[in-house]
Amino acid sequence: GVMLAMGAIGGVAGAILRSIPSRFQRPILVGISAVALLGLLEDLIRIVLSSSPNILDATRWMFASGVESGLTVVGAVVVFGVFAVASFFWGNVRSGAQGRVAAMPSGTRRGIVLGSYVVFIVLLLVLPRILGSYLSEVNNSVGLFLVMALGLNIVVGYAGLLDLGYVAFFAIGAYTMGVLTTTAIGPEAGQIVWGAGMTFWQALPFSIGATILAGVILGVPVLRMRGDYLAIVTLGFGEIVRIMALSDTLKPFIGGSQGIVEPAVPTIGTTTLNTPQTLYYLILIAAAVAIFISVRLRDSRQGRSWMAMREDEDVAQAMGIHLVPTKLLAFATGAALAGLSGAIFASKVGSIYPHSMNLLVSINVLAIVIIGGMGSIPGVVAGALALYGLPELLREFSEYRYFVFGALLVAMMLFRPEGLWPEASRRRELHGTDEPEGELPAEAVAADGPVSGS
């Protein structure tokens, strides 16, 4: 009876909402969504505000206390009113601001853009102090998956090479860092029998170099494979690496099922990056480097070669693209970023175990690329936040969090199959939108003249 009554109330509310003028529908929906979101994330908001006791005390009237949870009645009304009014006036404010900015001289506009970038960078630098330890840890996990996804985006999004064994490069980077830096050596320690005793920074180039070599080794036998066959072979490569990590033969060297413990922790001067709020800056630098590499490759001749090969390998080869070095470079570049993420992961967690390097990691990273938008760098960032950050924020809902998460993914694939932030060419393919005048897609640019390898 209660469920029936709630359904009837919801139906009546929906009918009333549809009957009111359209300019009021959006503000009401925004207000209701804000109330629901703040009520669901009440515990998380309290954790964030706990670092600022004054702000926490000033907002106690908003949240229920005792056995109750969520927003109070007054808090819900205030939140609804603030967000609804802001949404109602936001359209006029935004259009007016855009008009004023468009009328400004070009130098002033560039200054505004530069200022916004500076504000964004400053916000990133102070973010750990704002979020606290727990959310900084969530940010670090999202950042590591972001670095991996940017590497896989080069392989899948740019070059069109479906790689289901991508976790192998992540594992190679982590194990190389562990072997070269661990302090738990010898039979008395119950761990591996040899270690180089390097620091984190000394071992980092070797970790990346090992994954680049592994990427080339994987690329050589699959040069003539495409589509499903390529996916199956790369999947097999990932399983080979995982089984080798578990084998007794290699146990004296990489620890077997016991793994490797006590890898080196990165240090900068006298500062040890061993807390979520300090390690955040190392992961932020790694993500910035990965984004810089991805942007430079996307806009380069090599990037256009990858995109041409992604569309049609035969036509790309006929236009003068040498497929062998082009494919090998894609695998090697993607592997290098996975190795970078794996090396940082080893130091962050403090141990490396084969069970952390399973197929699900590859699937999650591939899902980030697809959900965010294949070939789109902003899309990969959005995908990492949505697919890895959102489940962590929903952890308080226990077993229901993946139900909610799965429902959101299904809805997104039905209503926005191109991704959260798709590449322009991908959006055109799915929606048939016209290309802005004066712009050409990267594939057309690649086919317009000789490209690398000719």
CSV table of C-alpha atoms in Angstrom, one decimal:
chain,number,residue,atom,x,y,z
A,1,GLY,CA,0.0,0.0,0.0
A,2,VAL,CA,2.8,2.4,0.9
A,3,MET,CA,4.6,1.7,-2.4
A,4,LEU,CA,1.3,2.2,-4.4
A,5,ALA,CA,0.7,5.5,-2.6
A,6,MET,CA,4.2,6.7,-3.3
A,7,GLY,CA,3.9,5.7,-6.9
A,8,ALA,CA,0.6,7.7,-7.2
A,9,ILE,CA,2.1,10.7,-5.5
A,10,GLY,CA,5.1,10.5,-7.9
A,11,GLY,CA,2.8,10.3,-10.9
A,12,VAL,CA,0.7,13.3,-9.8
A,13,ALA,CA,3.8,15.3,-9.2
A,14,GLY,CA,5.2,14.4,-12.6
A,15,ALA,CA,1.9,15.4,-14.3
A,16,ILE,CA,1.9,18.7,-12.5
A,17,LEU,CA,5.5,19.3,-13.5
A,18,ARG,CA,4.7,18.6,-17.1
A,19,SER,CA,1.8,21.0,-17.1
A,20,ILE,CA,3.7,24.1,-15.8
A,21,PRO,CA,5.6,26.4,-18.3
A,22,SER,CA,8.9,25.0,-19.5
A,23,ARG,CA,11.0,27.9,-18.1
A,24,PHE,CA,10.0,26.7,-14.6
A,25,GLN,CA,10.5,23.0,-15.2
A,26,ARG,CA,14.3,23.1,-15.2
A,27,PRO,CA,14.7,25.1,-12.0
A,28,ILE,CA,12.3,22.8,-10.1
A,29,LEU,CA,14.2,19.7,-11.3
A,30,VAL,CA,17.5,21.2,-10.4
A,31,GLY,CA,16.2,22.1,-6.9
A,32,ILE,CA,14.8,18.6,-6.3
A,33,SER,CA,18.0,17.0,-7.6
A,34,ALA,CA,20.1,19.2,-5.3
A,35,VAL,CA,18.0,18.2,-2.3
A,36,ALA,CA,18.3,14.5,-3.1
A,37,LEU,CA,22.1,14.7,-3.8
A,38,LEU,CA,22.9,16.6,-0.6
A,39,GLY,CA,20.7,14.3,1.4
A,40,LEU,CA,22.4,11.2,0.1
A,41,LEU,CA,25.9,12.5,0.5
A,42,GLU,CA,25.3,13.9,4.0
A,43,ASP,CA,28.0,11.7,5.6
A,44,LEU,CA,30.5,12.6,2.9
A,45,ILE,CA,29.8,16.4,3.3
A,46,ARG,CA,30.3,16.1,7.1
A,47,ILE,CA,33.7,14.4,6.5
A,48,VAL,CA,34.8,17.2,4.2
A,49,LEU,CA,33.6,20.0,6.5
A,50,SER,CA,35.2,18.3,9.6
A,51,SER,CA,38.5,20.0,8.7
A,52,SER,CA,36.7,23.4,9.2
A,53,PRO,CA,34.9,23.2,12.5
A,54,ASN,CA,33.4,26.7,12.1
A,55,ILE,CA,31.8,25.9,8.8
A,56,LEU,CA,30.6,22.6,10.2
A,57,ASP,CA,28.9,24.3,13.2
A,58,ALA,CA,27.3,26.9,10.9
A,59,THR,CA,25.7,24.2,8.7
A,60,ARG,CA,24.4,22.0,11.5
A,61,TRP,CA,20.9,23.3,11.0
A,62,MET,CA,20.8,21.8,7.5
A,63,PHE,CA,21.4,18.2,8.4
A,64,ALA,CA,19.4,15.9,10.6
A,65,SER,CA,20.9,14.6,13.9
A,66,GLY,CA,20.5,11.5,16.1
A,67,VAL,CA,19.0,8.4,14.5
A,68,GLU,CA,17.8,10.4,11.5
A,69,SER,CA,19.9,11.2,8.4
A,70,GLY,CA,19.7,13.5,5.4
A,71,LEU,CA,18.5,17.1,5.4
A,72,THR,CA,16.1,18.7,7.8
A,73,VAL,CA,12.9,20.2,6.6
A,74,VAL,CA,14.2,23.7,6.8
A,75,GLY,CA,17.5,22.6,5.2
A,76,ALA,CA,15.6,20.9,2.3
A,77,VAL,CA,13.5,24.0,1.7
A,78,VAL,CA,16.5,26.3,1.7
A,79,VAL,CA,18.6,24.1,-0.6
A,80,PHE,CA,15.7,23.7,-3.0
A,81,GLY,CA,15.1,27.5,-3.1
A,82,VAL,CA,18.7,28.4,-3.5
A,83,PHE,CA,19.4,26.0,-6.4
A,84,ALA,CA,16.0,26.6,-8.1
A,85,VAL,CA,16.5,30.4,-8.1
A,86,ALA,CA,20.1,30.1,-9.2
A,87,SER,CA,19.0,27.8,-12.1
A,88,PHE,CA,16.2,30.1,-13.1
A,89,PHE,CA,18.5,33.2,-13.5
A,90,TRP,CA,21.6,31.3,-14.7
A,91,GLY,CA,20.5,31.2,-18.3
A,92,ASN,CA,20.2,35.0,-18.5
A,93,VAL,CA,23.4,35.6,-16.6
A,94,ARG,CA,25.3,33.2,-18.8
A,95,SER,CA,24.0,34.6,-22.1
A,96,GLY,CA,24.7,38.2,-20.9
A,97,ALA,CA,28.2,37.3,-19.8
A,98,GLN,CA,29.0,35.6,-23.1
A,99,GLY,CA,27.8,38.6,-25.0
A,100,ARG,CA,30.0,41.0,-22.9
A,101,VAL,CA,33.0,38.7,-23.3
A,102,ALA,CA,32.4,38.5,-27.1
A,103,ALA,CA,32.4,42.3,-27.4
A,104,MET,CA,35.8,42.6,-25.6
A,105,PRO,CA,39.1,43.0,-27.4
A,106,SER,CA,40.9,39.7,-28.2
A,107,GLY,CA,43.7,40.6,-25.8
A,108,THR,CA,41.2,40.9,-22.9
A,109,ARG,CA,39.5,37.7,-23.8
A,110,ARG,CA,42.9,35.9,-23.8
A,111,GLY,CA,43.5,37.4,-20.4
A,112,ILE,CA,40.2,36.1,-19.0
A,113,VAL,CA,41.0,32.6,-20.4
A,114,LEU,CA,44.5,32.7,-18.9
A,115,GLY,CA,43.1,33.9,-15.6
A,116,SER,CA,40.6,31.0,-15.5
A,117,TYR,CA,43.4,28.5,-16.1
A,118,VAL,CA,45.4,30.1,-13.2
A,119,VAL,CA,42.4,29.8,-10.9
A,120,PHE,CA,41.9,26.2,-11.9
A,121,ILE,CA,45.5,25.3,-11.3
A,122,VAL,CA,45.5,27.0,-7.9
A,123,LEU,CA,42.3,25.0,-7.0
A,124,LEU,CA,44.0,21.8,-7.9
A,125,LEU,CA,47.0,22.7,-5.8
A,126,VAL,CA,44.9,23.4,-2.7
A,127,LEU,CA,42.4,20.6,-3.2
A,128,PRO,CA,43.9,18.2,-0.7
A,129,ARG,CA,43.6,20.7,2.1
A,130,ILE,CA,39.9,21.3,1.2
A,131,LEU,CA,38.9,17.6,0.8
A,132,GLY,CA,40.8,16.0,3.7
A,133,SER,CA,42.5,12.6,3.9
A,134,TYR,CA,39.7,10.3,2.8
A,135,LEU,CA,38.6,12.2,-0.4
A,136,SER,CA,42.3,12.8,-1.3
A,137,GLU,CA,42.7,9.0,-1.2
A,138,VAL,CA,39.7,8.7,-3.6
A,139,ASN,CA,41.3,11.4,-5.8
A,140,ASN,CA,44.6,9.5,-5.9
A,141,SER,CA,42.8,6.3,-7.0
A,142,VAL,CA,41.0,8.2,-9.7
A,143,GLY,CA,44.2,9.8,-10.8
A,144,LEU,CA,46.0,6.5,-11.2
A,145,PHE,CA,43.1,5.1,-13.3
A,146,LEU,CA,43.1,8.3,-15.3
A,147,VAL,CA,46.8,7.9,-16.2
A,148,MET,CA,46.1,4.3,-17.3
A,149,ALA,CA,43.0,5.3,-19.3
A,150,LEU,CA,44.9,8.1,-21.1
A,151,GLY,CA,47.4,5.4,-22.2
A,152,LEU,CA,44.7,3.0,-23.3
A,153,ASN,CA,43.0,5.9,-25.1
A,154,ILE,CA,46.0,6.2,-27.3
A,155,VAL,CA,45.9,2.5,-28.2
A,156,VAL,CA,42.1,2.2,-28.5
A,157,GLY,CA,40.8,5.7,-29.1
A,158,TYR,CA,43.5,7.0,-31.4
A,159,ALA,CA,44.9,3.9,-33.1
A,160,GLY,CA,41.8,1.7,-32.9
A,161,LEU,CA,43.7,-1.3,-31.5
A,162,LEU,CA,41.4,-3.1,-29.0
A,163,ASP,CA,43.6,-4.2,-26.0
A,164,LEU,CA,42.0,-6.4,-23.3
A,165,GLY,CA,45.3,-7.2,-21.7
A,166,TYR,CA,46.3,-3.7,-20.7
A,167,VAL,CA,46.6,-4.6,-17.1
A,168,ALA,CA,49.8,-6.6,-18.0
A,169,PHE,CA,51.7,-3.3,-18.5
A,170,PHE,CA,50.4,-2.0,-15.2
A,171,ALA,CA,51.6,-5.1,-13.5
A,172,ILE,CA,55.0,-5.0,-15.2
A,173,GLY,CA,55.5,-1.4,-14.1
A,174,ALA,CA,54.5,-2.2,-10.5
A,175,TYR,CA,56.6,-5.4,-10.2
A,176,THR,CA,59.7,-3.7,-11.7
A,177,MET,CA,59.3,-0.9,-9.1
A,178,GLY,CA,58.9,-3.5,-6.4
A,179,VAL,CA,61.9,-5.6,-7.3
A,180,LEU,CA,64.2,-2.7,-7.8
A,181,THR,CA,63.3,-0.9,-4.6
A,182,THR,CA,62.0,-3.3,-2.0
A,183,THR,CA,63.8,-3.7,1.4
A,184,ALA,CA,62.2,-7.1,2.2
A,185,ILE,CA,64.9,-9.3,0.7
A,186,GLY,CA,66.2,-12.7,1.6
A,187,PRO,CA,64.7,-16.0,3.0
A,188,GLU,CA,64.6,-14.6,6.5
A,189,ALA,CA,62.2,-11.9,5.3
A,190,GLY,CA,60.1,-14.5,3.5
A,191,GLN,CA,60.2,-12.5,0.3
A,192,ILE,CA,62.3,-12.3,-2.8
A,193,VAL,CA,66.0,-13.3,-2.8
A,194,TRP,CA,67.3,-10.2,-4.7
A,195,GLY,CA,66.7,-6.5,-4.9
A,196,ALA,CA,68.6,-3.6,-6.4
A,197,GLY,CA,68.0,-1.3,-3.4
A,198,MET,CA,67.2,1.7,-5.6
A,199,THR,CA,65.2,4.7,-4.7
A,200,PHE,CA,61.8,5.4,-6.2
A,201,TRP,CA,63.2,8.0,-8.7
A,202,GLN,CA,66.1,5.7,-9.7
A,203,ALA,CA,63.7,2.8,-10.4
A,204,LEU,CA,61.0,4.8,-12.2
A,205,PRO,CA,62.8,5.0,-15.6
A,206,PHE,CA,63.4,1.3,-15.5
A,207,SER,CA,59.7,0.6,-14.7
A,208,ILE,CA,58.6,2.7,-17.7
A,209,GLY,CA,61.3,1.2,-19.9
A,210,ALA,CA,60.3,-2.3,-19.0
A,211,THR,CA,56.7,-1.6,-20.0
A,212,ILE,CA,57.7,0.0,-23.3
A,213,LEU,CA,59.7,-3.1,-24.1
A,214,ALA,CA,56.7,-5.3,-23.2
A,215,GLY,CA,54.5,-3.1,-25.4
A,216,VAL,CA,56.8,-3.7,-28.4
A,217,ILE,CA,57.0,-7.4,-27.6
A,218,LEU,CA,53.2,-7.6,-27.6
A,219,GLY,CA,52.9,-5.5,-30.7
A,220,VAL,CA,55.2,-7.6,-32.9
A,221,PRO,CA,53.1,-10.8,-33.1
A,222,VAL,CA,49.7,-9.0,-33.5
A,223,LEU,CA,50.7,-6.7,-36.4
A,224,ARG,CA,48.5,-8.5,-38.8
A,225,MET,CA,45.5,-9.0,-36.5
A,226,ARG,CA,42.4,-6.8,-36.2
A,227,GLY,CA,39.2,-6.6,-34.3
A,228,ASP,CA,38.1,-9.6,-32.2
A,229,TYR,CA,41.3,-11.6,-32.9
A,230,LEU,CA,43.5,-8.7,-31.6
A,231,ALA,CA,41.3,-8.5,-28.5
A,232,ILE,CA,41.7,-12.3,-27.8
A,233,VAL,CA,45.5,-12.2,-28.2
A,234,THR,CA,45.9,-9.2,-26.0
A,235,LEU,CA,43.6,-10.9,-23.4
A,236,GLY,CA,45.9,-13.9,-23.5
A,237,PHE,CA,48.9,-11.7,-23.0
A,238,GLY,CA,47.4,-10.3,-19.9
A,239,GLU,CA,46.6,-13.7,-18.5
A,240,ILE,CA,50.1,-15.0,-19.3
A,241,VAL,CA,51.6,-12.1,-17.2
A,242,ARG,CA,49.2,-12.8,-14.3
A,243,ILE,CA,49.9,-16.6,-14.3
A,244,MET,CA,53.7,-15.9,-14.4
A,245,ALA,CA,53.4,-13.6,-11.4
A,246,LEU,CA,51.7,-16.5,-9.5
A,247,SER,CA,54.1,-19.2,-10.6
A,248,ASP,CA,56.4,-21.0,-8.2
A,249,THR,CA,59.2,-20.8,-10.8
A,250,LEU,CA,59.5,-17.0,-10.5
A,251,LYS,CA,58.6,-16.9,-6.8
A,252,PRO,CA,62.2,-16.3,-5.7
A,253,PHE,CA,62.4,-13.2,-8.0
A,254,ILE,CA,58.9,-11.7,-7.8
A,255,GLY,CA,57.3,-13.3,-4.7
A,256,GLY,CA,54.7,-15.5,-6.3
A,257,SER,CA,51.3,-15.4,-4.5
A,258,GLN,CA,53.0,-13.6,-1.6
A,259,GLY,CA,53.9,-10.7,-3.8
A,260,ILE,CA,56.4,-8.0,-2.9
A,261,VAL,CA,56.2,-5.7,0.1
A,262,GLU,CA,57.9,-2.6,1.2
A,263,PRO,CA,58.7,-0.9,-2.1
A,264,ALA,CA,60.4,2.5,-1.9
A,265,VAL,CA,58.3,5.6,-1.1
A,266,PRO,CA,59.0,8.7,-3.3
A,267,THR,CA,60.7,11.6,-1.6
A,268,ILE,CA,61.3,15.2,-2.7
A,269,GLY,CA,64.1,16.7,-0.6
A,270,THR,CA,63.2,16.1,3.0
A,271,THR,CA,59.5,15.5,2.3
A,272,THR,CA,58.3,11.9,2.1
A,273,LEU,CA,55.2,11.4,-0.1
A,274,ASN,CA,53.6,8.7,2.1
A,275,THR,CA,50.2,10.3,2.9
A,276,PRO,CA,47.2,10.7,0.6
A,277,GLN,CA,47.5,14.5,0.7
A,278,THR,CA,51.2,14.5,-0.2
A,279,LEU,CA,51.1,11.7,-2.7
A,280,TYR,CA,48.3,13.6,-4.5
A,281,TYR,CA,50.8,16.0,-6.0
A,282,LEU,CA,52.9,13.2,-7.5
A,283,ILE,CA,49.8,11.7,-9.1
A,284,LEU,CA,48.7,15.1,-10.3
A,285,ILE,CA,52.1,15.6,-12.0
A,286,ALA,CA,51.8,12.1,-13.6
A,287,ALA,CA,48.3,12.9,-14.9
A,288,ALA,CA,49.4,16.3,-16.2
A,289,VAL,CA,52.3,14.6,-18.1
A,290,ALA,CA,49.9,12.0,-19.5
A,291,ILE,CA,47.5,14.7,-20.7
A,292,PHE,CA,50.3,16.7,-22.2
A,293,ILE,CA,51.6,13.7,-24.1
A,294,SER,CA,48.1,12.8,-25.3
A,295,VAL,CA,47.4,16.3,-26.5
A,296,ARG,CA,50.7,16.6,-28.3
A,297,LEU,CA,50.3,13.2,-30.0
A,298,ARG,CA,46.7,13.9,-31.0
A,299,ASP,CA,47.6,17.1,-32.8
A,300,SER,CA,50.8,15.7,-34.4
A,301,ARG,CA,51.4,13.9,-37.7
A,302,GLN,CA,51.7,10.7,-35.8
A,303,GLY,CA,48.3,11.2,-34.2
A,304,ARG,CA,46.7,11.8,-37.5
A,305,SER,CA,48.3,8.6,-38.8
A,306,TRP,CA,46.8,6.7,-35.9
A,307,MET,CA,43.4,8.1,-36.5
A,308,ALA,CA,43.6,7.3,-40.2
A,309,MET,CA,44.6,3.7,-39.4
A,310,ARG,CA,41.7,3.5,-36.9
A,311,GLU,CA,39.2,4.4,-39.6
A,312,ASP,CA,40.6,2.0,-42.3
A,313,GLU,CA,44.0,0.2,-42.2
A,314,ASP,CA,44.0,-0.6,-45.9
A,315,VAL,CA,43.3,2.9,-47.0
A,316,ALA,CA,45.8,4.3,-44.5
A,317,GLN,CA,48.5,2.0,-45.8
A,318,ALA,CA,47.6,3.0,-49.4
A,319,MET,CA,48.1,6.7,-48.4
A,320,GLY,CA,51.7,5.9,-47.3
A,321,ILE,CA,51.4,5.1,-43.6
A,322,HIS,CA,53.7,2.3,-42.5
A,323,LEU,CA,51.5,0.2,-40.3
A,324,VAL,CA,54.4,-1.7,-38.5
A,325,PRO,CA,56.0,1.3,-36.7
A,326,THR,CA,52.7,3.1,-36.3
A,327,LYS,CA,51.2,0.2,-34.4
A,328,LEU,CA,54.3,-0.5,-32.4
A,329,LEU,CA,54.5,3.1,-31.3
A,330,ALA,CA,50.9,3.1,-30.2
A,331,PHE,CA,51.4,0.0,-28.1
A,332,ALA,CA,54.7,1.3,-26.6
A,333,THR,CA,53.2,4.7,-25.7
A,334,GLY,CA,50.1,3.3,-24.1
A,335,ALA,CA,52.3,0.8,-22.2
A,336,ALA,CA,54.6,3.5,-20.9
A,337,LEU,CA,51.7,5.4,-19.3
A,338,ALA,CA,50.4,2.1,-17.8
A,339,GLY,CA,53.9,1.4,-16.4
A,340,LEU,CA,54.0,4.9,-14.9
A,341,SER,CA,50.7,4.3,-13.1
A,342,GLY,CA,51.8,0.9,-11.9
A,343,ALA,CA,55.0,2.2,-10.5
A,344,ILE,CA,53.2,4.9,-8.5
A,345,PHE,CA,50.6,2.4,-7.4
A,346,ALA,CA,53.2,0.0,-6.0
A,347,SER,CA,54.6,2.8,-3.8
A,348,LYS,CA,51.1,4.1,-2.8
A,349,VAL,CA,49.8,0.7,-1.6
A,350,GLY,CA,53.1,-0.5,-0.2
A,351,SER,CA,52.8,-4.0,-1.7
A,352,ILE,CA,52.2,-5.7,-5.0
A,353,TYR,CA,50.1,-8.9,-5.3
A,354,PRO,CA,49.1,-10.8,-8.4
A,355,HIS,CA,45.4,-10.7,-7.4
A,356,SER,CA,45.4,-6.9,-7.8
A,357,MET,CA,46.3,-7.4,-11.5
A,358,ASN,CA,43.3,-9.3,-12.9
A,359,LEU,CA,41.2,-8.9,-16.0
A,360,LEU,CA,38.7,-6.6,-14.2
A,361,VAL,CA,41.3,-3.8,-14.1
A,362,SER,CA,41.6,-3.9,-18.0
A,363,ILE,CA,37.8,-4.0,-18.3
A,364,ASN,CA,37.4,-1.0,-15.9
A,365,VAL,CA,40.0,1.1,-17.8
A,366,LEU,CA,38.5,0.2,-21.1
A,367,ALA,CA,35.1,1.2,-19.7
A,368,ILE,CA,36.5,4.6,-18.7
A,369,VAL,CA,37.6,5.2,-22.3
A,370,ILE,CA,34.3,4.1,-23.8
A,371,ILE,CA,32.0,5.8,-21.3
A,372,GLY,CA,34.0,9.0,-21.4
A,373,GLY,CA,34.3,9.1,-25.2
A,374,MET,CA,36.8,7.2,-27.3
A,375,GLY,CA,39.6,9.5,-28.5
A,376,SER,CA,38.5,12.4,-26.3
A,377,ILE,CA,41.0,13.5,-23.6
A,378,PRO,CA,38.3,15.5,-21.6
A,379,GLY,CA,36.1,12.5,-22.0
A,380,VAL,CA,38.7,10.2,-20.4
A,381,VAL,CA,38.9,12.6,-17.4
A,382,ALA,CA,35.1,12.6,-17.1
A,383,GLY,CA,35.0,8.9,-17.4
A,384,ALA,CA,37.5,8.3,-14.7
A,385,LEU,CA,35.6,10.6,-12.3
A,386,ALA,CA,32.3,8.9,-13.2
A,387,LEU,CA,33.3,5.3,-13.2
A,388,TYR,CA,35.9,5.2,-10.4
A,389,GLY,CA,35.1,8.3,-8.3
A,390,LEU,CA,31.3,7.8,-8.2
A,391,PRO,CA,31.3,4.3,-6.8
A,392,GLU,CA,33.7,5.4,-4.1
A,393,LEU,CA,31.4,8.3,-3.1
A,394,LEU,CA,28.5,5.9,-3.1
A,395,ARG,CA,30.3,3.4,-0.8
A,396,GLU,CA,28.0,4.3,2.1
A,397,PHE,CA,25.1,2.6,0.3
A,398,SER,CA,27.0,-0.7,0.6
A,399,GLU,CA,25.7,-3.4,-1.8
A,400,TYR,CA,23.3,-1.0,-3.5
A,401,ARG,CA,26.0,1.3,-4.8
A,402,TYR,CA,26.8,-0.9,-7.8
A,403,PHE,CA,23.0,-1.3,-8.5
A,404,VAL,CA,22.7,2.5,-8.7
A,405,PHE,CA,26.0,2.7,-10.6
A,406,GLY,CA,24.9,0.1,-13.1
A,407,ALA,CA,21.6,1.7,-13.7
A,408,LEU,CA,23.3,5.0,-14.4
A,409,LEU,CA,25.6,3.3,-16.9
A,410,VAL,CA,22.7,1.6,-18.7
A,411,ALA,CA,20.8,5.0,-18.9
A,412,MET,CA,23.9,6.7,-20.3
A,413,MET,CA,24.5,4.1,-23.0
A,414,LEU,CA,20.9,4.3,-24.1
A,415,PHE,CA,20.7,8.1,-24.2
A,416,ARG,CA,24.3,9.2,-24.8
A,417,PRO,CA,26.1,6.3,-26.5
A,418,GLU,CA,28.9,8.6,-27.8
A,419,GLY,CA,30.2,9.1,-24.3
A,420,LEU,CA,30.1,11.8,-21.6
A,421,TRP,CA,32.4,14.1,-23.5
A,422,PRO,CA,32.8,12.7,-27.0
A,423,GLU,CA,35.4,13.6,-29.7
A,424,ALA,CA,34.0,15.9,-32.4
A,425,SER,CA,34.2,13.3,-35.1
A,426,ARG,CA,32.5,10.7,-33.0
A,427,ARG,CA,29.7,13.1,-32.2
A,428,ARG,CA,29.2,13.7,-35.9
A,429,GLU,CA,29.1,10.0,-36.7
A,430,LEU,CA,26.3,9.3,-34.2
A,431,HIS,CA,24.3,12.5,-34.5
A,432,GLY,CA,25.0,13.7,-38.0
A,433,THR,CA,25.9,17.2,-36.9
A,434,ASP,CA,27.5,19.5,-39.4
A,435,GLU,CA,31.2,20.3,-39.0
A,436,PRO,CA,31.8,24.0,-38.2
A,437,GLU,CA,32.9,25.9,-41.2
A,438,GLY,CA,36.7,26.1,-41.6
A,439,GLU,CA,37.4,22.9,-39.7
A,440,LEU,CA,38.3,19.5,-41.0
A,441,PRO,CA,38.2,16.2,-39.1
A,442,ALA,CA,41.6,14.8,-38.2
A,443,GLU,CA,41.0,11.9,-40.6
A,444,ALA,CA,40.6,14.2,-43.5
A,445,VAL,CA,43.7,16.1,-42.6
A,446,ALA,CA,45.6,12.8,-42.4
A,447,ALA,CA,44.4,11.8,-45.9
A,448,ASP,CA,45.1,15.2,-47.4
A,449,GLY,CA,48.8,14.6,-47.8
A,450,PRO,CA,51.7,12.3,-47.0
A,451,VAL,CA,52.0,11.3,-43.4
A,452,SER,CA,54.7,9.7,-41.3
A,453,GLY,CA,56.3,6.6,-42.7
A,454,SER,CA,55.9,7.6,-46.3
